[in-house]
mmCIF file of C-alpha atoms and ligand atoms in Angstrom:
data_model
loop_
_atom_site.group_PDB
_atom_site.id
_atom_site.type_symbol
_atom_site.label_atom_id
_atom_site.label_comp_id
_atom_site.label_asym_id
_atom_site.label_seq_id
_atom_site.Cartn_x
_atom_site.Cartn_y
_atom_site.Cartn_z
ATOM 1 C CA UNK A 1 29.563 -115.676 -27.059
ATOM 2 C CA UNK A 2 33.541 -115.466 -28.074
ATOM 3 C CA UNK A 3 31.967 -115.886 -31.416
ATOM 4 C CA UNK A 4 30.887 -112.064 -31.273
ATOM 5 C CA UNK A 5 32.526 -109.505 -33.278
ATOM 6 C CA UNK A 6 34.563 -106.517 -31.670
ATOM 7 C CA UNK A 7 33.095 -103.088 -32.267
ATOM 8 C CA UNK A 8 35.992 -101.998 -34.369
ATOM 9 C CA UNK A 9 35.904 -105.518 -36.478
ATOM 10 C CA UNK A 10 31.985 -104.835 -36.893
ATOM 11 C CA UNK A 11 32.940 -100.995 -38.387
ATOM 12 C CA UNK A 12 35.640 -102.125 -40.386
ATOM 13 C CA UNK A 13 33.517 -104.642 -42.256
ATOM 14 C CA UNK A 14 30.624 -101.935 -43.008
ATOM 15 C CA UNK A 15 33.345 -99.712 -44.006
ATOM 16 C CA UNK A 16 35.353 -102.701 -46.550
ATOM 17 C CA UNK A 17 31.362 -102.856 -48.240
ATOM 18 C CA UNK A 18 31.324 -99.048 -48.842
ATOM 19 C CA UNK A 19 31.721 -97.851 -52.673
ATOM 20 C CA UNK A 20 32.217 -94.531 -52.493
ATOM 21 C CA UNK A 21 28.879 -92.595 -54.915
ATOM 22 C CA UNK A 22 29.443 -90.706 -57.760
ATOM 23 C CA UNK A 23 30.130 -86.554 -57.677
ATOM 24 C CA UNK A 24 27.859 -84.450 -59.030
ATOM 25 C CA UNK A 25 28.385 -80.365 -59.961
ATOM 26 C CA UNK A 26 26.520 -78.753 -57.216
ATOM 27 C CA UNK A 27 26.063 -74.661 -57.333
ATOM 28 C CA UNK A 28 27.691 -72.734 -54.317
ATOM 29 C CA UNK A 29 24.215 -72.596 -53.094
ATOM 30 C CA UNK A 30 22.899 -75.614 -52.691
ATOM 31 C CA UNK A 31 26.603 -77.332 -51.149
ATOM 32 C CA UNK A 32 26.224 -76.880 -47.862
ATOM 33 C CA UNK A 33 27.219 -79.531 -45.813
ATOM 34 C CA UNK A 34 27.919 -81.531 -49.118
ATOM 35 C CA UNK A 35 31.564 -82.945 -49.094
ATOM 36 C CA UNK A 36 33.828 -82.177 -51.728
ATOM 37 C CA UNK A 37 34.775 -84.694 -54.292
ATOM 38 C CA UNK A 38 37.419 -82.914 -55.925
ATOM 39 C CA UNK A 39 40.278 -80.468 -55.105
ATOM 40 C CA UNK A 40 38.997 -76.566 -55.565
ATOM 41 C CA UNK A 41 41.597 -74.904 -57.227
ATOM 42 C CA UNK A 42 42.126 -70.896 -57.179
ATOM 43 C CA UNK A 43 41.222 -69.791 -60.526
ATOM 44 C CA UNK A 44 43.255 -66.535 -60.542
ATOM 45 C CA UNK A 45 45.002 -64.397 -57.689
ATOM 46 C CA UNK A 46 43.056 -63.862 -54.389
ATOM 47 C CA UNK A 47 42.704 -61.340 -54.010
ATOM 48 C CA UNK A 48 42.893 -60.649 -57.892
ATOM 49 C CA UNK A 49 45.230 -56.891 -57.707
ATOM 50 C CA UNK A 50 47.417 -55.596 -55.276
ATOM 51 C CA UNK A 51 44.587 -53.226 -53.386
ATOM 52 C CA UNK A 52 44.448 -51.472 -50.203
ATOM 53 C CA UNK A 53 43.759 -52.300 -46.308
ATOM 54 C CA UNK A 54 42.214 -48.321 -45.944
ATOM 55 C CA UNK A 55 41.306 -45.570 -47.000
ATOM 56 C CA UNK A 56 44.121 -42.733 -47.580
ATOM 57 C CA UNK A 57 46.447 -42.620 -50.226
ATOM 58 C CA UNK A 58 48.988 -44.290 -52.336
ATOM 59 C CA UNK A 59 52.022 -42.656 -52.383
ATOM 60 C CA UNK A 60 55.926 -43.833 -53.171
ATOM 61 C CA UNK A 61 58.452 -45.003 -50.643
ATOM 62 C CA UNK A 62 59.233 -42.430 -48.070
ATOM 63 C CA UNK A 63 59.949 -40.032 -44.980
ATOM 64 C CA UNK A 64 57.040 -38.649 -42.665
ATOM 65 C CA UNK A 65 56.468 -35.077 -43.290
ATOM 66 C CA UNK A 66 56.343 -35.172 -47.209
ATOM 67 C CA UNK A 67 53.882 -32.877 -49.294
ATOM 68 C CA UNK A 68 52.424 -34.335 -52.349
ATOM 69 C CA UNK A 69 50.420 -33.563 -54.952
ATOM 70 C CA UNK A 70 46.860 -35.759 -55.305
ATOM 71 C CA UNK A 71 46.723 -37.031 -59.234
ATOM 72 C CA UNK A 72 43.493 -38.877 -59.144
ATOM 73 C CA UNK A 73 41.585 -41.141 -57.102
ATOM 74 C CA UNK A 74 41.002 -45.192 -57.326
ATOM 75 C CA UNK A 75 38.173 -46.333 -55.837
ATOM 76 C CA UNK A 76 36.665 -49.592 -55.056
ATOM 77 C CA UNK A 77 35.454 -50.956 -58.592
ATOM 78 C CA UNK A 78 37.486 -48.040 -60.670
ATOM 79 C CA UNK A 79 41.094 -48.056 -60.630
ATOM 80 C CA UNK A 80 42.817 -44.653 -60.740
ATOM 81 C CA UNK A 81 43.325 -43.966 -64.577
ATOM 82 C CA UNK A 82 46.313 -42.744 -64.055
ATOM 83 C CA UNK A 83 50.101 -43.843 -62.823
ATOM 84 C CA UNK A 84 52.236 -42.361 -59.702
ATOM 85 C CA UNK A 85 55.343 -40.225 -59.686
ATOM 86 C CA UNK A 86 57.908 -39.345 -57.031
ATOM 87 C CA UNK A 87 56.250 -36.346 -55.478
ATOM 88 C CA UNK A 88 52.944 -37.328 -56.195
ATOM 89 C CA UNK A 89 49.836 -39.354 -54.195
ATOM 90 C CA UNK A 90 45.998 -40.881 -55.063
ATOM 91 C CA UNK A 91 43.653 -41.034 -53.462
ATOM 92 C CA UNK A 92 42.629 -44.246 -52.281
ATOM 93 C CA UNK A 93 39.702 -46.581 -50.491
ATOM 94 C CA UNK A 94 39.539 -49.677 -48.744
ATOM 95 C CA UNK A 95 39.763 -52.098 -51.159
ATOM 96 C CA UNK A 96 40.601 -50.636 -54.717
ATOM 97 C CA UNK A 97 43.494 -50.765 -56.729
ATOM 98 C CA UNK A 98 47.001 -49.767 -55.983
ATOM 99 C CA UNK A 99 47.767 -47.411 -58.722
ATOM 100 C CA UNK A 100 51.276 -48.762 -60.903
ATOM 101 C CA UNK A 101 54.100 -46.979 -59.021
ATOM 102 C CA UNK A 102 52.522 -46.676 -55.586
ATOM 103 C CA UNK A 103 54.884 -48.219 -53.227
ATOM 104 C CA UNK A 104 52.684 -47.804 -49.711
ATOM 105 C CA UNK A 105 49.309 -46.321 -48.354
ATOM 106 C CA UNK A 106 48.924 -43.740 -45.760
ATOM 107 C CA UNK A 107 46.021 -44.104 -43.705
ATOM 108 C CA UNK A 108 44.015 -40.951 -44.264
ATOM 109 C CA UNK A 109 44.591 -40.699 -40.508
ATOM 110 C CA UNK A 110 47.914 -39.759 -40.415
ATOM 111 C CA UNK A 111 47.633 -36.782 -43.625
ATOM 112 C CA UNK A 112 46.123 -33.445 -43.830
ATOM 113 C CA UNK A 113 44.679 -32.206 -47.349
ATOM 114 C CA UNK A 114 44.727 -28.182 -48.666
ATOM 115 C CA UNK A 115 43.329 -28.678 -51.980
ATOM 116 C CA UNK A 116 45.494 -30.697 -54.244
ATOM 117 C CA UNK A 117 47.668 -31.008 -52.205
ATOM 118 C CA UNK A 118 48.343 -33.868 -49.240
ATOM 119 C CA UNK A 119 50.751 -33.726 -46.271
ATOM 120 C CA UNK A 120 51.750 -36.470 -45.039
ATOM 121 C CA UNK A 121 52.427 -37.731 -41.274
ATOM 122 C CA UNK A 122 53.536 -40.746 -41.473
ATOM 123 C CA UNK A 123 56.904 -42.766 -42.890
ATOM 124 C CA UNK A 124 56.060 -44.788 -46.420
ATOM 125 C CA UNK A 125 57.668 -48.099 -45.835
ATOM 126 C CA UNK A 126 57.469 -50.202 -49.276
ATOM 127 C CA UNK A 127 54.351 -52.046 -48.527
ATOM 128 C CA UNK A 128 52.810 -50.509 -46.039
ATOM 129 C CA UNK A 129 48.666 -51.205 -45.842
ATOM 130 C CA UNK A 130 49.527 -52.997 -48.999
ATOM 131 C CA UNK A 131 47.626 -55.955 -49.877
ATOM 132 C CA UNK A 132 49.523 -57.940 -52.543
ATOM 133 C CA UNK A 133 48.170 -59.493 -55.457
ATOM 134 C CA UNK A 134 47.760 -63.665 -54.132
ATOM 135 C CA UNK A 135 48.259 -63.004 -50.497
ATOM 136 C CA UNK A 136 45.278 -65.032 -49.683
ATOM 137 C CA UNK A 137 45.515 -67.915 -52.759
ATOM 138 C CA UNK A 138 47.837 -67.956 -55.347
ATOM 139 C CA UNK A 139 46.266 -69.120 -58.930
ATOM 140 C CA UNK A 140 46.510 -72.752 -59.039
ATOM 141 C CA UNK A 141 47.157 -73.669 -55.681
ATOM 142 C CA UNK A 142 44.312 -76.306 -53.678
ATOM 143 C CA UNK A 143 42.081 -73.804 -51.509
ATOM 144 C CA UNK A 144 39.636 -76.618 -50.067
ATOM 145 C CA UNK A 145 40.672 -80.717 -49.953
ATOM 146 C CA UNK A 146 38.687 -82.947 -51.097
ATOM 147 C CA UNK A 147 36.536 -84.831 -48.669
ATOM 148 C CA UNK A 148 36.362 -81.558 -46.628
ATOM 149 C CA UNK A 149 32.570 -80.933 -45.891
ATOM 150 C CA UNK A 150 31.889 -77.607 -47.161
ATOM 151 C CA UNK A 151 30.489 -75.278 -44.384
ATOM 152 C CA UNK A 152 29.971 -71.370 -44.876
ATOM 153 C CA UNK A 153 33.645 -70.346 -45.207
ATOM 154 C CA UNK A 154 34.036 -72.751 -47.715
ATOM 155 C CA UNK A 155 31.709 -71.526 -49.793
ATOM 156 C CA UNK A 156 32.512 -68.452 -49.653
ATOM 157 C CA UNK A 157 36.229 -69.470 -50.675
ATOM 158 C CA UNK A 158 35.355 -71.493 -53.375
ATOM 159 C CA UNK A 159 33.342 -68.224 -54.553
ATOM 160 C CA UNK A 160 36.493 -66.321 -54.651
ATOM 161 C CA UNK A 161 38.448 -68.362 -56.338
ATOM 162 C CA UNK A 162 36.405 -68.489 -58.935
ATOM 163 C CA UNK A 163 33.925 -71.111 -58.736
ATOM 164 C CA UNK A 164 30.078 -71.286 -59.208
ATOM 165 C CA UNK A 165 29.286 -74.996 -59.035
ATOM 166 C CA UNK A 166 31.587 -77.627 -56.632
ATOM 167 C CA UNK A 167 32.275 -81.005 -57.162
ATOM 168 C CA UNK A 168 30.286 -82.991 -54.405
ATOM 169 C CA UNK A 169 29.241 -86.893 -53.571
ATOM 170 C CA UNK A 170 25.893 -87.330 -54.379
ATOM 171 C CA UNK A 171 23.488 -87.857 -51.509
ATOM 172 C CA UNK A 172 23.329 -91.163 -50.083
ATOM 173 C CA UNK A 173 19.583 -91.528 -50.174
ATOM 174 C CA UNK A 174 18.159 -93.973 -47.095
ATOM 175 C CA UNK A 175 15.123 -95.636 -46.446
ATOM 176 C CA UNK A 176 14.047 -96.111 -42.888
ATOM 177 C CA UNK A 177 12.083 -98.902 -41.860
ATOM 178 C CA UNK A 178 10.716 -99.339 -38.620
ATOM 179 C CA UNK A 179 9.179 -103.013 -37.906
ATOM 180 C CA UNK A 180 6.695 -103.565 -34.344
ATOM 181 C CA UNK A 181 3.588 -104.252 -33.948
ATOM 182 C CA UNK A 182 3.027 -101.860 -31.169
ATOM 183 C CA UNK A 183 4.359 -98.698 -33.162
ATOM 184 C CA UNK A 184 2.175 -95.514 -32.998
ATOM 185 C CA UNK A 185 2.752 -92.696 -35.929
ATOM 186 C CA UNK A 186 4.199 -89.931 -33.679
ATOM 187 C CA UNK A 187 1.216 -87.893 -32.400
ATOM 188 C CA UNK A 188 -1.289 -90.499 -32.018
ATOM 189 C CA UNK A 189 -3.143 -91.337 -29.177
ATOM 190 C CA UNK A 190 -1.567 -94.747 -27.878
ATOM 191 C CA UNK A 191 -3.935 -97.449 -27.148
ATOM 192 C CA UNK A 192 -2.578 -99.901 -24.776
ATOM 193 C CA UNK A 193 0.510 -101.452 -25.298
ATOM 194 C CA UNK A 194 1.523 -99.211 -28.269
ATOM 195 C CA UNK A 195 4.756 -96.687 -27.927
ATOM 196 C CA UNK A 196 5.203 -94.099 -30.707
ATOM 197 C CA UNK A 197 7.557 -95.105 -33.528
ATOM 198 C CA UNK A 198 10.545 -92.710 -32.157
ATOM 199 C CA UNK A 199 13.265 -94.256 -34.112
ATOM 200 C CA UNK A 200 12.007 -92.935 -37.615
ATOM 201 C CA UNK A 201 12.362 -89.214 -36.377
ATOM 202 C CA UNK A 202 15.801 -89.433 -34.339
ATOM 203 C CA UNK A 203 17.330 -91.780 -37.032
ATOM 204 C CA UNK A 204 15.995 -89.515 -39.429
ATOM 205 C CA UNK A 205 17.596 -86.610 -38.166
ATOM 206 C CA UNK A 206 21.096 -88.336 -37.589
ATOM 207 C CA UNK A 207 21.200 -89.486 -41.489
ATOM 208 C CA UNK A 208 20.790 -85.612 -42.050
ATOM 209 C CA UNK A 209 23.653 -84.575 -40.011
ATOM 210 C CA UNK A 210 25.599 -87.390 -42.263
ATOM 211 C CA UNK A 211 24.634 -85.932 -45.211
ATOM 212 C CA UNK A 212 22.376 -88.422 -46.320
ATOM 213 C CA UNK A 213 18.245 -88.101 -48.031
ATOM 214 C CA UNK A 214 15.923 -89.851 -46.402
ATOM 215 C CA UNK A 215 13.855 -90.911 -49.013
ATOM 216 C CA UNK A 216 11.477 -93.584 -47.688
ATOM 217 C CA UNK A 217 10.248 -93.804 -44.465
ATOM 218 C CA UNK A 218 7.940 -96.788 -43.316
ATOM 219 C CA UNK A 219 6.185 -98.869 -40.283
ATOM 220 C CA UNK A 220 6.246 -102.423 -40.582
ATOM 221 C CA UNK A 221 3.656 -105.094 -39.172
ATOM 222 C CA UNK A 222 5.776 -108.284 -37.620
ATOM 223 C CA UNK A 223 4.649 -110.449 -39.853
ATOM 224 C CA UNK A 224 7.088 -112.198 -42.062
ATOM 225 C CA UNK A 225 4.947 -111.207 -45.222
ATOM 226 C CA UNK A 226 4.674 -107.818 -44.378
ATOM 227 C CA UNK A 227 8.540 -107.767 -43.905
ATOM 228 C CA UNK A 228 9.410 -109.095 -47.403
ATOM 229 C CA UNK A 229 7.352 -106.404 -48.621
ATOM 230 C CA UNK A 230 8.365 -103.564 -46.735
ATOM 231 C CA UNK A 231 12.205 -104.835 -47.240
ATOM 232 C CA UNK A 232 11.381 -104.838 -50.905
ATOM 233 C CA UNK A 233 9.908 -101.771 -51.497
ATOM 234 C CA UNK A 234 12.449 -99.831 -49.167
ATOM 235 C CA UNK A 235 15.082 -101.447 -50.920
ATOM 236 C CA UNK A 236 14.153 -100.225 -53.715
ATOM 237 C CA UNK A 237 15.845 -96.520 -54.800
ATOM 238 C CA UNK A 238 17.863 -96.547 -51.788
ATOM 239 C CA UNK A 239 21.775 -97.096 -51.440
ATOM 240 C CA UNK A 240 21.004 -97.526 -47.979
ATOM 241 C CA UNK A 241 18.298 -98.928 -46.076
ATOM 242 C CA UNK A 242 18.528 -99.264 -42.248
ATOM 243 C CA UNK A 243 16.142 -100.814 -40.176
ATOM 244 C CA UNK A 244 14.960 -100.603 -36.454
ATOM 245 C CA UNK A 245 13.780 -103.985 -34.486
ATOM 246 C CA UNK A 246 12.773 -107.105 -35.097
ATOM 247 C CA UNK A 247 16.242 -108.172 -36.014
ATOM 248 C CA UNK A 248 17.045 -110.528 -32.729
ATOM 249 C CA UNK A 249 16.226 -114.354 -31.669
ATOM 250 C CA UNK A 250 12.593 -113.731 -31.225
ATOM 251 C CA UNK A 251 9.652 -115.878 -32.490
ATOM 252 C CA UNK A 252 8.134 -112.221 -33.747
ATOM 253 C CA UNK A 253 11.985 -111.070 -35.275
ATOM 254 C CA UNK A 254 11.087 -111.149 -39.376
ATOM 255 C CA UNK A 255 14.096 -108.842 -40.327
ATOM 256 C CA UNK A 256 16.599 -111.009 -40.964
ATOM 257 C CA UNK A 257 14.462 -113.429 -42.677
ATOM 258 C CA UNK A 258 13.010 -111.051 -45.121
ATOM 259 C CA UNK A 259 16.857 -109.292 -46.115
ATOM 260 C CA UNK A 260 17.870 -112.620 -46.725
ATOM 261 C CA UNK A 261 14.352 -113.143 -49.270
ATOM 262 C CA UNK A 262 15.577 -110.207 -50.975
ATOM 263 C CA UNK A 263 19.034 -111.258 -51.735
ATOM 264 C CA UNK A 264 20.637 -109.476 -49.209
ATOM 265 C CA UNK A 265 23.441 -111.320 -48.171
ATOM 266 C CA UNK A 266 24.618 -110.900 -44.364
ATOM 267 C CA UNK A 267 28.065 -109.733 -43.362
ATOM 268 C CA UNK A 268 27.809 -109.748 -39.895
ATOM 269 C CA UNK A 269 25.138 -110.437 -37.135
ATOM 270 C CA UNK A 270 25.764 -109.283 -33.629
ATOM 271 C CA UNK A 271 28.656 -107.467 -31.830
ATOM 272 C CA UNK A 272 29.841 -107.930 -28.541
ATOM 273 C CA UNK A 273 28.402 -104.407 -27.772
ATOM 274 C CA UNK A 274 26.012 -103.090 -24.920
ATOM 275 C CA UNK A 275 23.568 -101.395 -26.474
ATOM 276 C CA UNK A 276 23.597 -102.636 -29.363
ATOM 277 C CA UNK A 277 24.038 -106.718 -29.604
ATOM 278 C CA UNK A 278 21.755 -107.655 -32.342
ATOM 279 C CA UNK A 279 22.934 -105.474 -34.656
ATOM 280 C CA UNK A 280 23.366 -106.893 -38.446
ATOM 281 C CA UNK A 281 24.602 -105.815 -41.460
ATOM 282 C CA UNK A 282 24.648 -106.897 -45.035
ATOM 283 C CA UNK A 283 24.591 -105.802 -48.737
ATOM 284 C CA UNK A 284 23.389 -106.351 -52.098
ATOM 285 C CA UNK A 285 25.316 -105.017 -54.366
ATOM 286 C CA UNK A 286 26.135 -102.037 -53.861
ATOM 287 C CA UNK A 287 23.348 -101.731 -51.404
ATOM 288 C CA UNK A 288 24.081 -101.246 -47.650
ATOM 289 C CA UNK A 289 21.610 -102.611 -45.389
ATOM 290 C CA UNK A 290 21.538 -102.075 -41.309
ATOM 291 C CA UNK A 291 19.459 -104.218 -39.295
ATOM 292 C CA UNK A 292 19.631 -102.460 -36.034
ATOM 293 C CA UNK A 293 17.934 -102.939 -32.897
ATOM 294 C CA UNK A 294 14.802 -101.752 -31.868
ATOM 295 C CA UNK A 295 15.722 -100.325 -28.340
ATOM 296 C CA UNK A 296 15.704 -96.186 -28.925
ATOM 297 C CA UNK A 297 19.183 -96.155 -27.536
ATOM 298 C CA UNK A 298 20.683 -99.265 -29.087
ATOM 299 C CA UNK A 299 19.448 -97.636 -32.890
ATOM 300 C CA UNK A 300 20.995 -94.344 -31.682
ATOM 301 C CA UNK A 301 24.071 -96.098 -30.958
ATOM 302 C CA UNK A 302 24.711 -98.354 -33.376
ATOM 303 C CA UNK A 303 23.406 -95.680 -36.141
ATOM 304 C CA UNK A 304 26.431 -93.818 -35.275
ATOM 305 C CA UNK A 305 28.683 -96.930 -34.432
ATOM 306 C CA UNK A 306 28.173 -98.117 -38.056
ATOM 307 C CA UNK A 307 25.898 -96.238 -39.947
ATOM 308 C CA UNK A 308 27.244 -93.058 -39.880
ATOM 309 C CA UNK A 309 30.808 -93.867 -40.613
ATOM 310 C CA UNK A 310 28.764 -95.673 -43.560
ATOM 311 C CA UNK A 311 27.383 -92.242 -44.806
ATOM 312 C CA UNK A 312 30.346 -90.427 -44.517
ATOM 313 C CA UNK A 313 32.424 -93.111 -46.425
ATOM 314 C CA UNK A 314 29.837 -93.073 -49.401
ATOM 315 C CA UNK A 315 30.596 -89.868 -49.625
ATOM 316 C CA UNK A 316 34.242 -89.438 -49.497
ATOM 317 C CA UNK A 317 34.837 -87.872 -46.331
ATOM 318 C CA UNK A 318 36.508 -89.022 -43.088
ATOM 319 C CA UNK A 319 34.615 -92.307 -41.416
ATOM 320 C CA UNK A 320 36.009 -92.162 -38.098
ATOM 321 C CA UNK A 321 36.236 -89.557 -35.927
ATOM 322 C CA UNK A 322 39.332 -89.536 -34.307
ATOM 323 C CA UNK A 323 39.081 -91.890 -30.253
ATOM 324 C CA UNK A 324 40.104 -89.652 -27.865
ATOM 325 C CA UNK A 325 40.825 -89.958 -23.969
ATOM 326 C CA UNK A 326 38.917 -88.412 -21.002
ATOM 327 C CA UNK A 327 39.491 -89.362 -17.063
ATOM 328 C CA UNK A 328 36.100 -91.056 -15.460
ATOM 329 C CA UNK A 329 34.286 -89.482 -12.537
ATOM 330 C CA UNK A 330 32.400 -91.442 -11.309
ATOM 331 C CA UNK A 331 32.939 -95.508 -11.542
ATOM 332 C CA UNK A 332 30.932 -97.920 -13.786
ATOM 333 C CA UNK A 333 29.955 -101.218 -13.653
ATOM 334 C CA UNK A 334 32.159 -103.799 -16.435
ATOM 335 C CA UNK A 335 30.157 -106.817 -18.734
ATOM 336 C CA UNK A 336 31.806 -109.337 -18.599
ATOM 337 C CA UNK A 337 31.282 -110.182 -22.101
ATOM 338 C CA UNK A 338 30.543 -107.311 -24.284
ATOM 339 C CA UNK A 339 32.147 -103.783 -24.737
ATOM 340 C CA UNK A 340 29.778 -101.134 -23.317
ATOM 341 C CA UNK A 341 28.703 -97.707 -25.143
ATOM 342 C CA UNK A 342 28.362 -95.119 -22.476
ATOM 343 C CA UNK A 343 27.084 -91.870 -22.881
ATOM 344 C CA UNK A 344 29.061 -89.470 -20.914
ATOM 345 C CA UNK A 345 29.421 -85.758 -20.947
ATOM 346 C CA UNK A 346 32.603 -84.052 -21.426
ATOM 347 C CA UNK A 347 34.268 -80.991 -19.358
ATOM 348 C CA UNK A 348 37.737 -80.653 -19.982
ATOM 349 C CA UNK A 349 39.407 -83.764 -20.128
ATOM 350 C CA UNK A 350 36.750 -85.421 -17.482
ATOM 351 C CA UNK A 351 33.964 -87.812 -18.476
ATOM 352 C CA UNK A 352 30.668 -88.118 -16.885
ATOM 353 C CA UNK A 353 27.884 -90.664 -18.030
ATOM 354 C CA UNK A 354 24.715 -88.621 -18.315
ATOM 355 C CA UNK A 355 22.399 -91.174 -15.782
ATOM 356 C CA UNK A 356 20.845 -93.905 -16.258
ATOM 357 C CA UNK A 357 22.353 -96.224 -19.361
ATOM 358 C CA UNK A 358 19.639 -98.503 -19.541
ATOM 359 C CA UNK A 359 18.714 -98.890 -23.623
ATOM 360 C CA UNK A 360 15.823 -98.028 -23.212
ATOM 361 C CA UNK A 361 16.436 -94.310 -21.143
ATOM 362 C CA UNK A 362 16.073 -92.393 -24.478
ATOM 363 C CA UNK A 363 16.925 -89.061 -22.680
ATOM 364 C CA UNK A 364 20.840 -90.709 -21.739
ATOM 365 C CA UNK A 365 21.787 -89.553 -25.178
ATOM 366 C CA UNK A 366 19.929 -85.805 -24.896
ATOM 367 C CA UNK A 367 23.532 -84.110 -22.994
ATOM 368 C CA UNK A 368 25.651 -86.456 -24.562
ATOM 369 C CA UNK A 369 28.743 -84.868 -25.548
ATOM 370 C CA UNK A 370 30.515 -88.103 -26.855
ATOM 371 C CA UNK A 371 30.404 -92.287 -26.572
ATOM 372 C CA UNK A 372 32.716 -93.422 -23.997
ATOM 373 C CA UNK A 373 33.441 -97.224 -24.411
ATOM 374 C CA UNK A 374 34.019 -99.233 -21.625
ATOM 375 C CA UNK A 375 35.986 -102.423 -22.198
ATOM 376 C CA UNK A 376 34.262 -105.738 -21.199
ATOM 377 C CA UNK A 377 36.097 -107.079 -18.017
ATOM 378 C CA UNK A 378 35.131 -108.185 -14.392
ATOM 379 C CA UNK A 379 34.004 -105.751 -12.084
ATOM 380 C CA UNK A 380 33.763 -101.893 -11.995
ATOM 381 C CA UNK A 381 35.795 -99.196 -14.175
ATOM 382 C CA UNK A 382 37.243 -96.935 -11.400
ATOM 383 C CA UNK A 383 36.641 -93.777 -10.890
ATOM 384 C CA UNK A 384 39.326 -91.854 -12.410
ATOM 385 C CA UNK A 385 39.973 -94.558 -15.097
ATOM 386 C CA UNK A 386 40.902 -93.557 -18.142
ATOM 387 C CA UNK A 387 38.629 -94.197 -20.773
ATOM 388 C CA UNK A 388 38.263 -93.945 -24.687
ATOM 389 C CA UNK A 389 35.680 -91.824 -26.430
ATOM 390 C CA UNK A 390 34.270 -90.746 -29.586
ATOM 391 C CA UNK A 391 32.942 -86.838 -30.017
ATOM 392 C CA UNK A 392 29.340 -87.000 -30.664
HETATM 393 P P1 AMP B 1 12.752 -105.098 -30.860
HETATM 394 O O1 AMP B 1 14.304 -105.110 -31.437
HETATM 395 O O2 AMP B 1 11.581 -105.035 -32.139
HETATM 396 O O3 AMP B 1 12.980 -106.490 -30.194
HETATM 397 O O4 AMP B 1 12.523 -103.883 -29.906
HETATM 398 C C1 AMP B 1 13.196 -103.517 -28.515
HETATM 399 C C2 AMP B 1 12.704 -102.829 -28.023
HETATM 400 O O5 AMP B 1 12.172 -101.737 -29.310
HETATM 401 C C3 AMP B 1 11.105 -102.922 -27.919
HETATM 402 O O6 AMP B 1 10.796 -102.261 -26.328
HETATM 403 C C4 AMP B 1 10.473 -101.901 -28.467
HETATM 404 O O7 AMP B 1 8.642 -101.651 -28.443
HETATM 405 C C5 AMP B 1 11.143 -101.000 -28.865
HETATM 406 N N1 AMP B 1 11.123 -100.455 -30.511
HETATM 407 C C6 AMP B 1 11.317 -100.756 -31.618
HETATM 408 N N2 AMP B 1 11.076 -99.875 -32.643
HETATM 409 C C7 AMP B 1 11.324 -98.882 -32.285
HETATM 410 C C8 AMP B 1 10.860 -97.706 -32.211
HETATM 411 N N3 AMP B 1 10.695 -97.778 -33.683
HETATM 412 N N4 AMP B 1 10.509 -96.877 -32.020
HETATM 413 C C9 AMP B 1 10.921 -96.752 -30.080
HETATM 414 N N5 AMP B 1 10.819 -97.991 -29.693
HETATM 415 C C10 AMP B 1 11.009 -99.120 -30.388
HETATM 416 MG MG1 MG B 2 9.899 -105.412 -32.219
#
């Protein structure tokens, strides 16, 4: 067992194999969730012109109590035609351009109007209620850094910075392959010994969350020929192949041989990890291939540990979430020679296992906020021990 790779070494090997995918220009309304591949630079000042933060009157700087002549109006989208001199005021709406000559805006609530005269009941300090051009972003500055996953606010910032499209990494194309004679399509009645293929749909969800596109899904029987054919078909047109099951040492495990026959080079097989010991990883050119174990929890955990970082790195996003520490609320047993990834809920800095942690207990993933690592060793990790975790 001493020859098994550690989780960190296996991850490093996966990330070392990643060649980032090319960039493409994506219209903003299709860019939600995509990873930015170049900095978004402000093409102009934001706001583009000096404008009013209030409805009221644009005035020169001065004391309260002045009566000023109203010489025009500046509305949003329709700036005043005139500038403004001492003794004058321009009626102004929120967001409208502050006319030349004006130093401040007095809120309408602090004025009284009589015909074309306005009396201001507030002091006009220079800059009061005026938003400067470039207050938010100066032309030429970086508004959003490369590597950012674009959320709704980032789309808005890119738009206001003058961009209709943004350079994004191509989405990784992912082929999913579920192996096993026992697998039955979801929704169908189970024959004796059959189980529903839950890995395909769960991993499909994780792939989408990591920015990938599932380009093919297949189920294959446990024969050498069928597995070889399915692997070849799945590799065509995919950046990443993720198989589940059939990667252990059983007589009916054909995945490793099929991958070898398809020219996929093994980088590693087996990690000092529970669940997920039989995890296999290899490459064919720039294609990445993950042979994940079949047990549903193992498949999900090893996806999160190894495949998700690879999908993020392919897009130029930070691959790993920071490792944090929490205090364990209850004792957990330790495995002698394998690190164990347990699913935990987090309450402040306290981590509690999500119930039974068997690799078949799929519901242990449901409430999980994080994956916590119980280092291999003797006995148990006691309640109150510090434990490292990664947030999901
Ligand atoms: P294997 O890695 O092929 O030995 O499979 C280990 C366990 O995971 C077995 O109990 C399988 O029935 C189960 N399993 C394999 N593939 C899937 C799948 N796609 N969905 C749900 N369970 C699976
Ligand atoms: Mg199997």
